[in-house]
mmCIF file with all atom_site columns, C-alpha atoms and ligand atoms in Angstrom:
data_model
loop_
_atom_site.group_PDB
_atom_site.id
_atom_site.type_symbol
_atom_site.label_atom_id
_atom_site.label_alt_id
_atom_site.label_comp_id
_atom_site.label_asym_id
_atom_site.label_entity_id
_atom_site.label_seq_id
_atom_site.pdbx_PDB_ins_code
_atom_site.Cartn_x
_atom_site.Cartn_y
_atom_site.Cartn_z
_atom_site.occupancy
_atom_site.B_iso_or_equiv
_atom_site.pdbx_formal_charge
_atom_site.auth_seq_id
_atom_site.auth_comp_id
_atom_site.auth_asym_id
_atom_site.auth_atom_id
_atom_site.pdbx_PDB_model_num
ATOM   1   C  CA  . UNK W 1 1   ? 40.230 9.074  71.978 1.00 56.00 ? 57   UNK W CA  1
ATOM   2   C  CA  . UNK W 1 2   ? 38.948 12.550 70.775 1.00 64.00 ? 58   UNK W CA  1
ATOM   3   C  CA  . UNK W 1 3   ? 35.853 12.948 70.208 1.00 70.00 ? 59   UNK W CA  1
ATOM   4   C  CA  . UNK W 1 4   ? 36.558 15.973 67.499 1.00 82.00 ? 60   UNK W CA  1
ATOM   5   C  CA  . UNK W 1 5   ? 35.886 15.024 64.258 1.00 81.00 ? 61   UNK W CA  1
ATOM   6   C  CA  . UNK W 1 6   ? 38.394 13.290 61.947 1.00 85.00 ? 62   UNK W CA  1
ATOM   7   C  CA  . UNK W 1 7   ? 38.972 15.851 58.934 1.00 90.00 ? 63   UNK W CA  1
ATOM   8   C  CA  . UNK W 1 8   ? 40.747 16.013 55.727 1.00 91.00 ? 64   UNK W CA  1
ATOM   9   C  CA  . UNK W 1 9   ? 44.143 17.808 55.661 1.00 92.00 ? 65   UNK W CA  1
ATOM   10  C  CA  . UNK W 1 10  ? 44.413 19.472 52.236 1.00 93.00 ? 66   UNK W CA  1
ATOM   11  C  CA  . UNK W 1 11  ? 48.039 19.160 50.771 1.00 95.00 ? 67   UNK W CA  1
ATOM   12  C  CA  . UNK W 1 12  ? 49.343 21.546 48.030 1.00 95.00 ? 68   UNK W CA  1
ATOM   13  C  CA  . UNK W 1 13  ? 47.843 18.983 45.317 1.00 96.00 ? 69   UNK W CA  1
ATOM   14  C  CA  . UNK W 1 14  ? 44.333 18.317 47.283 1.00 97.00 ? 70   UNK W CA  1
ATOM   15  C  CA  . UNK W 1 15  ? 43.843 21.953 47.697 1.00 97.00 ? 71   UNK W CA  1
ATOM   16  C  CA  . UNK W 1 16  ? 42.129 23.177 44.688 1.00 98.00 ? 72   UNK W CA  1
ATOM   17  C  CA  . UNK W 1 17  ? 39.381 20.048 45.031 1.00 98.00 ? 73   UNK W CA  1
ATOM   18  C  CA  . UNK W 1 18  ? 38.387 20.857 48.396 1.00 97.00 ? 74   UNK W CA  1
ATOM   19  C  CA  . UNK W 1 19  ? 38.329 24.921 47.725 1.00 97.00 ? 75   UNK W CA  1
ATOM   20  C  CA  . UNK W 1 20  ? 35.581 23.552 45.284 1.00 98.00 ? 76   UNK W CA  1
ATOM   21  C  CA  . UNK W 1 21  ? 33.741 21.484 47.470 1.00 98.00 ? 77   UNK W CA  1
ATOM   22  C  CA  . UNK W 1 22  ? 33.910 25.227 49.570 1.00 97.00 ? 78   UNK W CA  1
ATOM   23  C  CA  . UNK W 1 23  ? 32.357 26.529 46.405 1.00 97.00 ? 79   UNK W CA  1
ATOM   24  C  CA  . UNK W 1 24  ? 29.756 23.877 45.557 1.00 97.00 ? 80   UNK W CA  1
ATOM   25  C  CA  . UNK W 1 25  ? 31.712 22.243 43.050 1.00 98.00 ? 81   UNK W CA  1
ATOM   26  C  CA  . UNK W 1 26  ? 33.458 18.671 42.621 1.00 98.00 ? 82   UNK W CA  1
ATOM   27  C  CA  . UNK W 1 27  ? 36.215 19.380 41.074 1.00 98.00 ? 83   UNK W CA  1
ATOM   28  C  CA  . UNK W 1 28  ? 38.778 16.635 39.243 1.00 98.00 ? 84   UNK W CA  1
ATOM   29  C  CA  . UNK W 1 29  ? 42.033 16.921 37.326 1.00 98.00 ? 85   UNK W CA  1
ATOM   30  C  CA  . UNK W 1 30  ? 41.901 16.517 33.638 1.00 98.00 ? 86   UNK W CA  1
ATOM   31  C  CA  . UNK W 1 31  ? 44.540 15.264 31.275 1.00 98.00 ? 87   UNK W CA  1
ATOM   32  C  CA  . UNK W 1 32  ? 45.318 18.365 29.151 1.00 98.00 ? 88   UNK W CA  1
ATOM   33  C  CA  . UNK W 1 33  ? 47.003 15.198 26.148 1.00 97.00 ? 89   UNK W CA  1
ATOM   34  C  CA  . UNK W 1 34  ? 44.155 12.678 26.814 1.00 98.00 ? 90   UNK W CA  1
ATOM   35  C  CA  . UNK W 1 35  ? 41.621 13.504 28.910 1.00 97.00 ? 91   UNK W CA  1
ATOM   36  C  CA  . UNK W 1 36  ? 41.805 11.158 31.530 1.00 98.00 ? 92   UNK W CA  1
ATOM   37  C  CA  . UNK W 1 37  ? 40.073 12.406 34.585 1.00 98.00 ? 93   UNK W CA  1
ATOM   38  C  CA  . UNK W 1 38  ? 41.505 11.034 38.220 1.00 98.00 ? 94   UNK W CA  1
ATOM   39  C  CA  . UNK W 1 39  ? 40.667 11.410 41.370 1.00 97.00 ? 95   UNK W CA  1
ATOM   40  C  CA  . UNK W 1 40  ? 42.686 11.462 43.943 1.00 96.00 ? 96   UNK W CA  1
ATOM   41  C  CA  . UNK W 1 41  ? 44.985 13.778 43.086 1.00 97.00 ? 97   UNK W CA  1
ATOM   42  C  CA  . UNK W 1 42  ? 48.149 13.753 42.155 1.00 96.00 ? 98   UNK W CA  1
ATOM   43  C  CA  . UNK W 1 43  ? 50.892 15.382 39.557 1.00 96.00 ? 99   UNK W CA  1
ATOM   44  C  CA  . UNK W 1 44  ? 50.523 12.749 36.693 1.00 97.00 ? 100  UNK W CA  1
ATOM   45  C  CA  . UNK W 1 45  ? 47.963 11.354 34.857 1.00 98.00 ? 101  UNK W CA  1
ATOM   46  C  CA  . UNK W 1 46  ? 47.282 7.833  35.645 1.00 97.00 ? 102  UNK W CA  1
ATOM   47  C  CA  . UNK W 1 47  ? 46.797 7.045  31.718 1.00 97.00 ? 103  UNK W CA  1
ATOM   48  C  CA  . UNK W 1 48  ? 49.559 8.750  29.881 1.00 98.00 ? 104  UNK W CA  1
ATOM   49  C  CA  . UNK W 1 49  ? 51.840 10.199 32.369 1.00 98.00 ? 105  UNK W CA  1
ATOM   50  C  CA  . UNK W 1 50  ? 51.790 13.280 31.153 1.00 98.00 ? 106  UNK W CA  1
ATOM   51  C  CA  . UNK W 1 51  ? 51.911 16.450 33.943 1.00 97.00 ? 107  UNK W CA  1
ATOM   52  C  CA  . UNK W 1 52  ? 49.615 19.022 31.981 1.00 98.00 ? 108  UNK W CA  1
ATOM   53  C  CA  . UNK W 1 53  ? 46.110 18.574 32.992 1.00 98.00 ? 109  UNK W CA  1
ATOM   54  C  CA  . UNK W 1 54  ? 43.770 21.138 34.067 1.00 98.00 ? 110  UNK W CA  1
ATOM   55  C  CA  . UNK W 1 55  ? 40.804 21.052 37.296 1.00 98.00 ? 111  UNK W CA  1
ATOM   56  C  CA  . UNK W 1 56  ? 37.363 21.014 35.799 1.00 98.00 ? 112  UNK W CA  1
ATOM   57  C  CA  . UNK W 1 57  ? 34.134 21.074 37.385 1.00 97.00 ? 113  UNK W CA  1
ATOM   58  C  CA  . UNK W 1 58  ? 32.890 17.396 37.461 1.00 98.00 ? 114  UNK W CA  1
ATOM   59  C  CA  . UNK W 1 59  ? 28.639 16.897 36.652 1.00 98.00 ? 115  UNK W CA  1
ATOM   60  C  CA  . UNK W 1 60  ? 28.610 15.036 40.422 1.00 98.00 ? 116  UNK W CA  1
ATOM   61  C  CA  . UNK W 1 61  ? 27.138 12.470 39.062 1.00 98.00 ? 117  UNK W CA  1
ATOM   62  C  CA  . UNK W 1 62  ? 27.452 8.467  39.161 1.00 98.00 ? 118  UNK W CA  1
ATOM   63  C  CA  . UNK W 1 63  ? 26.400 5.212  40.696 1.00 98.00 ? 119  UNK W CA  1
ATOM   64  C  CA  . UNK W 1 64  ? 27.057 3.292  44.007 1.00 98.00 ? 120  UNK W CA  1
ATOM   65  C  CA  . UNK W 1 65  ? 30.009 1.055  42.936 1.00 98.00 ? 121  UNK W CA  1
ATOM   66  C  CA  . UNK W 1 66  ? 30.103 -0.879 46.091 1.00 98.00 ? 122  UNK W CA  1
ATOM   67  C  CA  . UNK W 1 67  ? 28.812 0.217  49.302 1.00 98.00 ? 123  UNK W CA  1
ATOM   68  C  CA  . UNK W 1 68  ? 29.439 -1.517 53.237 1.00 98.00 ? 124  UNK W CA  1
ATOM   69  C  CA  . UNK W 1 69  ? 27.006 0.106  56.082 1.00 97.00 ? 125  UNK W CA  1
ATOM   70  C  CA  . UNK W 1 70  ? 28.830 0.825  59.532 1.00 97.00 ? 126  UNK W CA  1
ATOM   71  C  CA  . UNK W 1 71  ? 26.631 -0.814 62.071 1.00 96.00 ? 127  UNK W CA  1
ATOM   72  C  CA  . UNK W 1 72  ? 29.690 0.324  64.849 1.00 95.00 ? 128  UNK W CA  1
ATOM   73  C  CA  . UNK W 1 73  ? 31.695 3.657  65.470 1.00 93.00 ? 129  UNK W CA  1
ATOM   74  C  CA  . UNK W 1 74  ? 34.820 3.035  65.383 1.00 91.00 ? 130  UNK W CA  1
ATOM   75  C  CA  . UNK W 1 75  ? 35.497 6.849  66.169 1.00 91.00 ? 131  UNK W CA  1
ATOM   76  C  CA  . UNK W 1 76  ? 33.444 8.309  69.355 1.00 92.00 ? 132  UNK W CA  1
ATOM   77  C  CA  . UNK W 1 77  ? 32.739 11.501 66.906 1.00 90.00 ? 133  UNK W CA  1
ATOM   78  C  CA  . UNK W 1 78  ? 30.155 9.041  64.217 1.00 90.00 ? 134  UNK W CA  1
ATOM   79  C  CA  . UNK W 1 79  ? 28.928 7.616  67.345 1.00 91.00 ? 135  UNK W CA  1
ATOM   80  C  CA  . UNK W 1 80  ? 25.529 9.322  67.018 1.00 91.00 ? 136  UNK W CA  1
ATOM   81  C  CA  . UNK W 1 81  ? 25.873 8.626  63.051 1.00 92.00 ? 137  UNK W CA  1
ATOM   82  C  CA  . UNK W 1 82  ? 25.762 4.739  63.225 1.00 95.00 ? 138  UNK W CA  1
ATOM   83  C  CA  . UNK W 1 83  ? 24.219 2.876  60.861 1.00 96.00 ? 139  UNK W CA  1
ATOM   84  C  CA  . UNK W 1 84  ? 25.994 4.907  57.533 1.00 96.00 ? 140  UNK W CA  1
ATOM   85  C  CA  . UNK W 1 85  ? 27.008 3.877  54.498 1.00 98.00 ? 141  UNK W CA  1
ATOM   86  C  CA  . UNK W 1 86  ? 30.453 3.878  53.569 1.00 98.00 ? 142  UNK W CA  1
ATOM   87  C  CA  . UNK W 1 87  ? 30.660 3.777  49.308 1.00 98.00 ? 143  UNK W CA  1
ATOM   88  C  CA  . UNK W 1 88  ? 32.725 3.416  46.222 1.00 98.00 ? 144  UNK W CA  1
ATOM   89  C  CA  . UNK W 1 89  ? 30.747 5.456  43.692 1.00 98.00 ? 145  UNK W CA  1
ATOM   90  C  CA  . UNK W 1 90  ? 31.844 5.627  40.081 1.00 98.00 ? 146  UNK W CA  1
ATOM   91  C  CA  . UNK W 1 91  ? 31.527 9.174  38.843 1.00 98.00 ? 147  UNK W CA  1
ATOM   92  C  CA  . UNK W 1 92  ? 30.353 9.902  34.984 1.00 98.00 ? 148  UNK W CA  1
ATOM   93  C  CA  . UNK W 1 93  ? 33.819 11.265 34.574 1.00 97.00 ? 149  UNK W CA  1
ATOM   94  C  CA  . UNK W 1 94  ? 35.139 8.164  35.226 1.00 96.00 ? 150  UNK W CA  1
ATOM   95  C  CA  . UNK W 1 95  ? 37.184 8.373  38.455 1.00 97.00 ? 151  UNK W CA  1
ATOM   96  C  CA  . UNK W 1 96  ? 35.921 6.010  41.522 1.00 98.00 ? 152  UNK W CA  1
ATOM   97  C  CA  . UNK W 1 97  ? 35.492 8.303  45.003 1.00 98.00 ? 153  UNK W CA  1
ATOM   98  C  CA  . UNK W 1 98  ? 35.004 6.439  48.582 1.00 98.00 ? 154  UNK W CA  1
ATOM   99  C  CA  . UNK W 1 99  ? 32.443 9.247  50.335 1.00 98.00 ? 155  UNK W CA  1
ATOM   100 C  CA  . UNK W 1 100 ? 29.186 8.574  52.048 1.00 97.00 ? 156  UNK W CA  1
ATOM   101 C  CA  . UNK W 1 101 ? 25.338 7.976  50.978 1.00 98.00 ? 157  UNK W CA  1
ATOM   102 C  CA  . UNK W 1 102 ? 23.091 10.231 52.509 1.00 97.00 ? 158  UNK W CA  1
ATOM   103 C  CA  . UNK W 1 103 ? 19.725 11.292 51.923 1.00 96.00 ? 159  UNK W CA  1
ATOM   104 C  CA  . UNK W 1 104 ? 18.309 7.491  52.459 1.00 96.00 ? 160  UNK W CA  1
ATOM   105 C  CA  . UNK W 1 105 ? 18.460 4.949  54.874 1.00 96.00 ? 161  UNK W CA  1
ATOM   106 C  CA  . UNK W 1 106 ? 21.229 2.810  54.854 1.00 96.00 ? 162  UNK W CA  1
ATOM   107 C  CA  . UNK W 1 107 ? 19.341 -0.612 53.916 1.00 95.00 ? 163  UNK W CA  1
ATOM   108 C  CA  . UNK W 1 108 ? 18.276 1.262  50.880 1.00 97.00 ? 164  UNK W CA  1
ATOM   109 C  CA  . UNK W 1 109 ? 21.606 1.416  49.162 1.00 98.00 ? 165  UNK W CA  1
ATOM   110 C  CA  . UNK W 1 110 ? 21.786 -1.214 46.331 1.00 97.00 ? 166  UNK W CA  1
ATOM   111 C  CA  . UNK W 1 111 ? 24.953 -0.851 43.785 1.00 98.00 ? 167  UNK W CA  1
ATOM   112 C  CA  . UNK W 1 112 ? 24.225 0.577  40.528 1.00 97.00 ? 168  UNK W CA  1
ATOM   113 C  CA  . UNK W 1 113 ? 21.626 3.470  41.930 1.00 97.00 ? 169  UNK W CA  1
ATOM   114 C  CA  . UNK W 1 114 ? 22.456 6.275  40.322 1.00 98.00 ? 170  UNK W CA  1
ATOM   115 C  CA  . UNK W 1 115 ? 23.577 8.822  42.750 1.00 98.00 ? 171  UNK W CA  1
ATOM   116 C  CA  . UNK W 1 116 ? 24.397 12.963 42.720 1.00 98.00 ? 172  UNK W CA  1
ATOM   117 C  CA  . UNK W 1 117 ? 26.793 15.053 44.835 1.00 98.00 ? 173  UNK W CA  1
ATOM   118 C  CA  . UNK W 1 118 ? 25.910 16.791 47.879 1.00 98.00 ? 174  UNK W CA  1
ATOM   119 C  CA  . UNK W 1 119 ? 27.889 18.875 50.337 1.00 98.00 ? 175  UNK W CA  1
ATOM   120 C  CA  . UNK W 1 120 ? 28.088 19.125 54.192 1.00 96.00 ? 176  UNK W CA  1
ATOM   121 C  CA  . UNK W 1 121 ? 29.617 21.604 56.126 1.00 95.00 ? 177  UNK W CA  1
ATOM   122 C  CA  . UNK W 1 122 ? 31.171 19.907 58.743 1.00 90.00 ? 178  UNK W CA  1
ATOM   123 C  CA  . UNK W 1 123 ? 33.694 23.433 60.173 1.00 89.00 ? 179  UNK W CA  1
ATOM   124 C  CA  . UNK W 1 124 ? 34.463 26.544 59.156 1.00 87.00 ? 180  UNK W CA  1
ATOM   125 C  CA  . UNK W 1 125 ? 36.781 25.176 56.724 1.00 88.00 ? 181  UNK W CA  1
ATOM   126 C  CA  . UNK W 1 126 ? 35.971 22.510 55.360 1.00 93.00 ? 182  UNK W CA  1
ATOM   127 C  CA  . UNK W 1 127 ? 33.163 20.638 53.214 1.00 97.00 ? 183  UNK W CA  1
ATOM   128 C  CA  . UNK W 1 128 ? 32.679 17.156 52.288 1.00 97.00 ? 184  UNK W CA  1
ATOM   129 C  CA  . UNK W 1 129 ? 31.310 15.784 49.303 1.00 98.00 ? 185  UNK W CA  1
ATOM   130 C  CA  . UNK W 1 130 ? 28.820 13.559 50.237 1.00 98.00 ? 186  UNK W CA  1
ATOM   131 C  CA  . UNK W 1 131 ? 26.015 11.344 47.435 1.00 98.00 ? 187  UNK W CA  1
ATOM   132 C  CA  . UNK W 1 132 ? 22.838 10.977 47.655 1.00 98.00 ? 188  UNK W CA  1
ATOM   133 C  CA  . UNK W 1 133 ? 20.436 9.009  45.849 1.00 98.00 ? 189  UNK W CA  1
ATOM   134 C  CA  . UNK W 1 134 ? 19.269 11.274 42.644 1.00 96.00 ? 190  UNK W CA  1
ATOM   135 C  CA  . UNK W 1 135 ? 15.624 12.599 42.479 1.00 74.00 ? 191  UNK W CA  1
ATOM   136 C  CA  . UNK W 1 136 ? 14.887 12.465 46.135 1.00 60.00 ? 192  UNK W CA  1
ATOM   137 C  CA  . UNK W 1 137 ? 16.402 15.189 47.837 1.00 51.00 ? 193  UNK W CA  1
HETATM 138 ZN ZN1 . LIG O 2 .   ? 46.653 11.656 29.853 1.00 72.43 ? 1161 LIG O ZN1 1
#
């Protein structure tokens, strides 16, 4: 197995939230009728199925939904990152976004703590979103 790093692939309708994350931004579709906000993204919105929505800039904030910590690597590329935290966070927008806790160790992460968005620049072309626990960076 490679021991590159696993990276997104942007599609057509993924595109415009990871330019953002380029740009320092975490970016979600909005529901021009409604004003649903969803993440991941896709043509529709998830509450009225209507196709006009527009991409706003999200706060990047929420709370650790549900967390598991990695103890193994099952890639050879996070084998230097083991233990991590693999999470569900809940954003303030509303939409739910799997991404990693950073900025604390792992045995730290309890659900509920209120967590803010941070990026990592992990190539020339890509960022990652990333949360970290708010008021200690
Ligand atoms: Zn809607």
């Amino acid at each position: 197995m490679s021991k590159d790093r696993l990276l997104p692939a942007p599609t057509p309708q993924s595109q415009p939230f990871w330019d953002g994350c380029r740009e320092g931004a975490l970016r979600l579709q909005r529901c021009t009728a409604c004003e649903t906000s969803w993440f991941p993204p896709g043509p529709l919105c998830p509450q009225c199925m209507s196709g006009e929505f527009a991409w706003i800039a999200a706060s990047g904030k929420g709370k650790v939904h549900s967390f598991v910590v990695y103890h193994r690597a099952y890639h050879p590329s996070l084998a230097d990152a083991v233990p991590y935290v693999v999470a569900l966070i809940e954003l303030d927008e509303g939409p739910r976004m799997i991404s990693n806790i950073v900025g604390c160790a792992a045995g730290e992460v309890r659900c509920d703590m209120p967590v803010e968005v941070t990026f990592e620049n992990v190539s020339d072309s890509v960022v990652l979103p990333k949360f970290q626990p708010i008021g200690r960076s």
